[in-house]
JSON list of C-alpha atoms in Angstrom, two decimals:
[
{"chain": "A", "resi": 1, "resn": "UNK", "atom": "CA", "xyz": [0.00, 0.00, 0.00]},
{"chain": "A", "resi": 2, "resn": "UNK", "atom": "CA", "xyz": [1.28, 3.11, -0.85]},
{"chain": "A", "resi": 3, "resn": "UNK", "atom": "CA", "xyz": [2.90, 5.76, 1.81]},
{"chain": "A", "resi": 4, "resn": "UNK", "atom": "CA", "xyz": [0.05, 7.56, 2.70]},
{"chain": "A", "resi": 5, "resn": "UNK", "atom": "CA", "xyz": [-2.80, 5.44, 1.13]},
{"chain": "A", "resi": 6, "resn": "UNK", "atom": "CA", "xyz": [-6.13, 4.93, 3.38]},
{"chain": "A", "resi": 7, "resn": "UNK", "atom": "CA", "xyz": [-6.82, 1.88, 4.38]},
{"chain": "A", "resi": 8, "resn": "UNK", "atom": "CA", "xyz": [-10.07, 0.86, 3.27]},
{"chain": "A", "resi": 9, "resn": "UNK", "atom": "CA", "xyz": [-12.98, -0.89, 5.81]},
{"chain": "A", "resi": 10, "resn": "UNK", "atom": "CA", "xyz": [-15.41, -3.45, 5.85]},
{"chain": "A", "resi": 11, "resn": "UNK", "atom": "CA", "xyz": [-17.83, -0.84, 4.78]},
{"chain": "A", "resi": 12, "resn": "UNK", "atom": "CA", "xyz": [-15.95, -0.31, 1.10]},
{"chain": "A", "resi": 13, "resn": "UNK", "atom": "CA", "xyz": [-16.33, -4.11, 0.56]},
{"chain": "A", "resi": 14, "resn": "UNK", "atom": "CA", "xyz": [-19.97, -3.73, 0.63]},
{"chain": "A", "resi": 15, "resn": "UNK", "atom": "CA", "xyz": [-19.10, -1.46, -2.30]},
{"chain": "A", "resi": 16, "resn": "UNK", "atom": "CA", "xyz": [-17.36, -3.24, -4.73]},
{"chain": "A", "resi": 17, "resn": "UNK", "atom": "CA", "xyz": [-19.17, -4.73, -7.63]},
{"chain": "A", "resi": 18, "resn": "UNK", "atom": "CA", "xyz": [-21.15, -8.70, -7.27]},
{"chain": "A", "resi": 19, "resn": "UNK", "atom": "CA", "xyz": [-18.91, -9.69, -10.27]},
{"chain": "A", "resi": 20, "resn": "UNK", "atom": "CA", "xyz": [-18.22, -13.33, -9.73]},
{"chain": "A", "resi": 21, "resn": "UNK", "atom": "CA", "xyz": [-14.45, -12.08, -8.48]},
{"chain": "A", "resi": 22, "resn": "UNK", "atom": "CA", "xyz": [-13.06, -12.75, -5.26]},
{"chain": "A", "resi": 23, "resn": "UNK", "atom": "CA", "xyz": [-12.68, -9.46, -3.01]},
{"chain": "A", "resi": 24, "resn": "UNK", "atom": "CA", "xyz": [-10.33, -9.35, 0.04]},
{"chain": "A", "resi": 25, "resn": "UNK", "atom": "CA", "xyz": [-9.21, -7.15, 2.33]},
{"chain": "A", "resi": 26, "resn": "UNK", "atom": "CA", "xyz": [-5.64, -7.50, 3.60]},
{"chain": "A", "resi": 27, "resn": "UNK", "atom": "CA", "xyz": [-4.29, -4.40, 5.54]},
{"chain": "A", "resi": 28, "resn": "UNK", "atom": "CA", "xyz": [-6.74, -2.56, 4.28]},
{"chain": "A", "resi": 29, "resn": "UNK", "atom": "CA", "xyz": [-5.34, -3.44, 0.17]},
{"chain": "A", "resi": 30, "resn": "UNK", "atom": "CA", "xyz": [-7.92, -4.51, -2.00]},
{"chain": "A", "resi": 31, "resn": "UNK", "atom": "CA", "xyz": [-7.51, -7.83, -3.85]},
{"chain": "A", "resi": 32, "resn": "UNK", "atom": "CA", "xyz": [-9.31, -9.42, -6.51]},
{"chain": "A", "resi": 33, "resn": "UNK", "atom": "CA", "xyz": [-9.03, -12.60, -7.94]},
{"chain": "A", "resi": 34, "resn": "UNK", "atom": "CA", "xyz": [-11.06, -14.30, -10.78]},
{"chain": "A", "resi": 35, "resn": "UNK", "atom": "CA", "xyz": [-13.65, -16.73, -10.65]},
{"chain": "A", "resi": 36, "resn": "UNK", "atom": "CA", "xyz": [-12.84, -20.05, -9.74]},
{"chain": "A", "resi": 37, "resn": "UNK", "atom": "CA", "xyz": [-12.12, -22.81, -12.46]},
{"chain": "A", "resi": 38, "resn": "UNK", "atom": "CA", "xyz": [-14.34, -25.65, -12.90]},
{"chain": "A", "resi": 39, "resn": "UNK", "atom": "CA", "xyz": [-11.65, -28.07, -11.51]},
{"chain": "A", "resi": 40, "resn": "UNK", "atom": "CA", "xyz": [-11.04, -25.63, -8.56]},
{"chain": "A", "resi": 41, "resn": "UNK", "atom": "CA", "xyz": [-14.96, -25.94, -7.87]},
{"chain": "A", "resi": 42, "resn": "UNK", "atom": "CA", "xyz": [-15.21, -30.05, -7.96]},
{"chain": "A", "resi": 43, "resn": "UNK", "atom": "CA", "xyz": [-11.77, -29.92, -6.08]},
{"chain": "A", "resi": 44, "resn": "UNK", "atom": "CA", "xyz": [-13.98, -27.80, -3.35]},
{"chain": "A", "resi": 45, "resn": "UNK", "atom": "CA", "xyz": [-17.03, -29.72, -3.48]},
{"chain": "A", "resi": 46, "resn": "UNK", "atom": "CA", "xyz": [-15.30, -33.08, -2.63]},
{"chain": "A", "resi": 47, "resn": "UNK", "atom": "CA", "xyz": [-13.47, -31.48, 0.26]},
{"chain": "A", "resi": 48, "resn": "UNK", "atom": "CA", "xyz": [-17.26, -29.89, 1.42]},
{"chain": "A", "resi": 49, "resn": "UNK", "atom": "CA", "xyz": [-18.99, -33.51, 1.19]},
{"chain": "A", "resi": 50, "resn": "UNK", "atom": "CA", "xyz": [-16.24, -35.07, 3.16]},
{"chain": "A", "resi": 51, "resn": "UNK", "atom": "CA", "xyz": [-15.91, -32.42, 6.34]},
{"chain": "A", "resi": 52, "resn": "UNK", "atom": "CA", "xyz": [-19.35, -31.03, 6.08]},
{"chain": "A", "resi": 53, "resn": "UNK", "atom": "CA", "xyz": [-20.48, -35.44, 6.71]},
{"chain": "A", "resi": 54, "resn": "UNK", "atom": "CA", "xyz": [-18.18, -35.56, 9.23]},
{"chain": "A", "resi": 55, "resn": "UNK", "atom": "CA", "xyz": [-18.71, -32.74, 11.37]},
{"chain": "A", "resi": 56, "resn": "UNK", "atom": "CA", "xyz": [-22.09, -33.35, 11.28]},
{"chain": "A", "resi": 57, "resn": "UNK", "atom": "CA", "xyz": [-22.04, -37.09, 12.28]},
{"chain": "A", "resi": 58, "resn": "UNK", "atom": "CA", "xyz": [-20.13, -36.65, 14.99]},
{"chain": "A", "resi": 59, "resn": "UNK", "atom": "CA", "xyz": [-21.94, -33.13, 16.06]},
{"chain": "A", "resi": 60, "resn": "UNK", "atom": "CA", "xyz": [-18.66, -30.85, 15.82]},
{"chain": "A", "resi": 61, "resn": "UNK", "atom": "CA", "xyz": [-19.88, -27.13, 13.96]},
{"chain": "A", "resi": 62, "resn": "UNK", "atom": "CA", "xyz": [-20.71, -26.08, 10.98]},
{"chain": "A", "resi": 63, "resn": "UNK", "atom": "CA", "xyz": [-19.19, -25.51, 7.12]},
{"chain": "A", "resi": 64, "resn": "UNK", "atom": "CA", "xyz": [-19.60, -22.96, 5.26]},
{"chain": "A", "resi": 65, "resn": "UNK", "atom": "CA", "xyz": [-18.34, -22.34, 2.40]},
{"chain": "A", "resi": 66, "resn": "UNK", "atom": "CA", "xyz": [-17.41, -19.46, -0.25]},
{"chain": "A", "resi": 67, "resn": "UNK", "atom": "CA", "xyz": [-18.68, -17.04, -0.74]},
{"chain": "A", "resi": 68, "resn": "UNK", "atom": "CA", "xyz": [-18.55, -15.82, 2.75]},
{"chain": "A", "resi": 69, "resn": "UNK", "atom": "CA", "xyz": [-16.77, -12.65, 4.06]},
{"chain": "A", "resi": 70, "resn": "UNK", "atom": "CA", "xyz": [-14.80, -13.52, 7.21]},
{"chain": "A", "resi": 71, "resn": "UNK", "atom": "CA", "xyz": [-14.26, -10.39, 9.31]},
{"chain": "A", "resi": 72, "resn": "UNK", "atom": "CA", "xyz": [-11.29, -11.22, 11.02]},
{"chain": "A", "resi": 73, "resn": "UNK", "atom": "CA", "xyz": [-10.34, -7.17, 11.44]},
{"chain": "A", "resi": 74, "resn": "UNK", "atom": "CA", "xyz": [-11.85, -3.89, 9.94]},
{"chain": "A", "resi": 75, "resn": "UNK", "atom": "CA", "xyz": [-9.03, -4.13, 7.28]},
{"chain": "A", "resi": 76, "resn": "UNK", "atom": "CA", "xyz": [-9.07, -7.50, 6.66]},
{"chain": "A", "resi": 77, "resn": "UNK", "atom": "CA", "xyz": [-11.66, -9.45, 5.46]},
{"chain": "A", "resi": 78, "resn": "UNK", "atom": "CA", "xyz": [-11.35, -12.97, 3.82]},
{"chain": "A", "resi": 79, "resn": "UNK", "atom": "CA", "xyz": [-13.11, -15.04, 1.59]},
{"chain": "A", "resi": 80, "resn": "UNK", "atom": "CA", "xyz": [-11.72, -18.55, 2.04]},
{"chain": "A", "resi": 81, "resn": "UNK", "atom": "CA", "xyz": [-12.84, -21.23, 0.17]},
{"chain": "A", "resi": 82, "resn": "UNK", "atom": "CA", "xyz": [-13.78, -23.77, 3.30]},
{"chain": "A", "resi": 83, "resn": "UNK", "atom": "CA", "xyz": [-14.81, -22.78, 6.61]},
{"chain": "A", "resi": 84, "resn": "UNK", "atom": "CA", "xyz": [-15.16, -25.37, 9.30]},
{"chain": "A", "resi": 85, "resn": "UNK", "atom": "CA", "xyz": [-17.20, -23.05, 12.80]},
{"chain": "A", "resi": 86, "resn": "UNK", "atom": "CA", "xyz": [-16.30, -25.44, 16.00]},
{"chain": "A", "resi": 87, "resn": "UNK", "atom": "CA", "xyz": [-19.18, -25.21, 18.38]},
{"chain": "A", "resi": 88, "resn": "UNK", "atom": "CA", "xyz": [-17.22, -23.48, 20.50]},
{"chain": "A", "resi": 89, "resn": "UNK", "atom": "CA", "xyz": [-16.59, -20.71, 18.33]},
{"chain": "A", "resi": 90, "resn": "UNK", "atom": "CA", "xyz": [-20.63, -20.56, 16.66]},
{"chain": "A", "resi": 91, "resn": "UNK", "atom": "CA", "xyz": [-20.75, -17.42, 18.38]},
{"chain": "A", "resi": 92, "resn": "UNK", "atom": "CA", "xyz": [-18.57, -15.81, 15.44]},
{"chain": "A", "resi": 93, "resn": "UNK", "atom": "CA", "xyz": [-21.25, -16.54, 13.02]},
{"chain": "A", "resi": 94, "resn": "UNK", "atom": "CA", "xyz": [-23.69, -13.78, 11.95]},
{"chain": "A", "resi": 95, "resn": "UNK", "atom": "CA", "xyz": [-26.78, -13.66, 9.62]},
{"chain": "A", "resi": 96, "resn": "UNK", "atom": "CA", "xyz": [-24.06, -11.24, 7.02]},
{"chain": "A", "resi": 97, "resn": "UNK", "atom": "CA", "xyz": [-20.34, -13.04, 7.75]},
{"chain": "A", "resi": 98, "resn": "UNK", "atom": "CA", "xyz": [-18.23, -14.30, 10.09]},
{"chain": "A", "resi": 99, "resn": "UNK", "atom": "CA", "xyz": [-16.94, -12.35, 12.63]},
{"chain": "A", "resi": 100, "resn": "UNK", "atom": "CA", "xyz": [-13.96, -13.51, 13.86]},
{"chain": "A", "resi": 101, "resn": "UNK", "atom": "CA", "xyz": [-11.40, -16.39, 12.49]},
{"chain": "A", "resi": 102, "resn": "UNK", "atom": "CA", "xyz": [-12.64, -20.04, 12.14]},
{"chain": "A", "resi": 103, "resn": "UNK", "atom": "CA", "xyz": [-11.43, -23.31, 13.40]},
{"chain": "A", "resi": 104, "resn": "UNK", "atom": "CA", "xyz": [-10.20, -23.99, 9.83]},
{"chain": "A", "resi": 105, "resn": "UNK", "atom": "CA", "xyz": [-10.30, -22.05, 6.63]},
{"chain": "A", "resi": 106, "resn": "UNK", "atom": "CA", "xyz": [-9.43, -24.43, 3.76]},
{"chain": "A", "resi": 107, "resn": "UNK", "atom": "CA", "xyz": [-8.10, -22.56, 0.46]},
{"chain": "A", "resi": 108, "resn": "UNK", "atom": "CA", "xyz": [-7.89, -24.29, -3.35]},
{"chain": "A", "resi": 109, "resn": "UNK", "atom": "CA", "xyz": [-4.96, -23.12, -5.15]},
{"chain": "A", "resi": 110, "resn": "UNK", "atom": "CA", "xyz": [-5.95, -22.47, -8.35]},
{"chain": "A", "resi": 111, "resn": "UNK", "atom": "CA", "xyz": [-3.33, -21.65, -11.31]}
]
């Protein structure tokens, strides 16, 4: 970020555009990263059938998954891929995003 530069908020991501693009927060820098690929996406979906079926059947939390803004300050906000909320941590969850870092946050690398 540039000398100088304001850091932008939580409140400017509910500005940018619903493009299909991937918009972070780190330090207050804006990010954006293009849509998933298709491979990226099935990659994701296995990975969200396995721990989503096991957290439930054993009564551990919750997965989510993207998109979903994860407030973990007011100049950073995430958008990981997989979420996995421990029960001990639900309290993070809100009806907008989650508020606070959770248990695990799974990213795909994508090329």
């Amino acid at each position: 970020m540039a000398a100088g530069a304001t850091k932008l908020a939580y409140e400017d991501c509910l500005l940018f555009p619903d493009d299909g693009k991937r918009h972070e927060l780190i330090d207050g820098e804006h990010f954006v990263t293009p849509a998933p690929s298709v491979r990226h996406q099935r990659i994701l979906q296995h990975l969200n059938t396995l721990l989503h079926g096991f957290a439930a059947a054993h009564g551990l939390g919750k997965v989510f998954f993207a998109p979903l803004d994860v407030l973990l300050s007011e100049h950073d906000v995430v958008e990981p891929d997989l979420m996995f909320i421990s029960n001990e941590r639900a309290s993070i969850v809100t009806a907008a995003h989650l508020r606070g870092g959770p248990a695990l946050a799974v990213e795909v690398v994508s090329p």
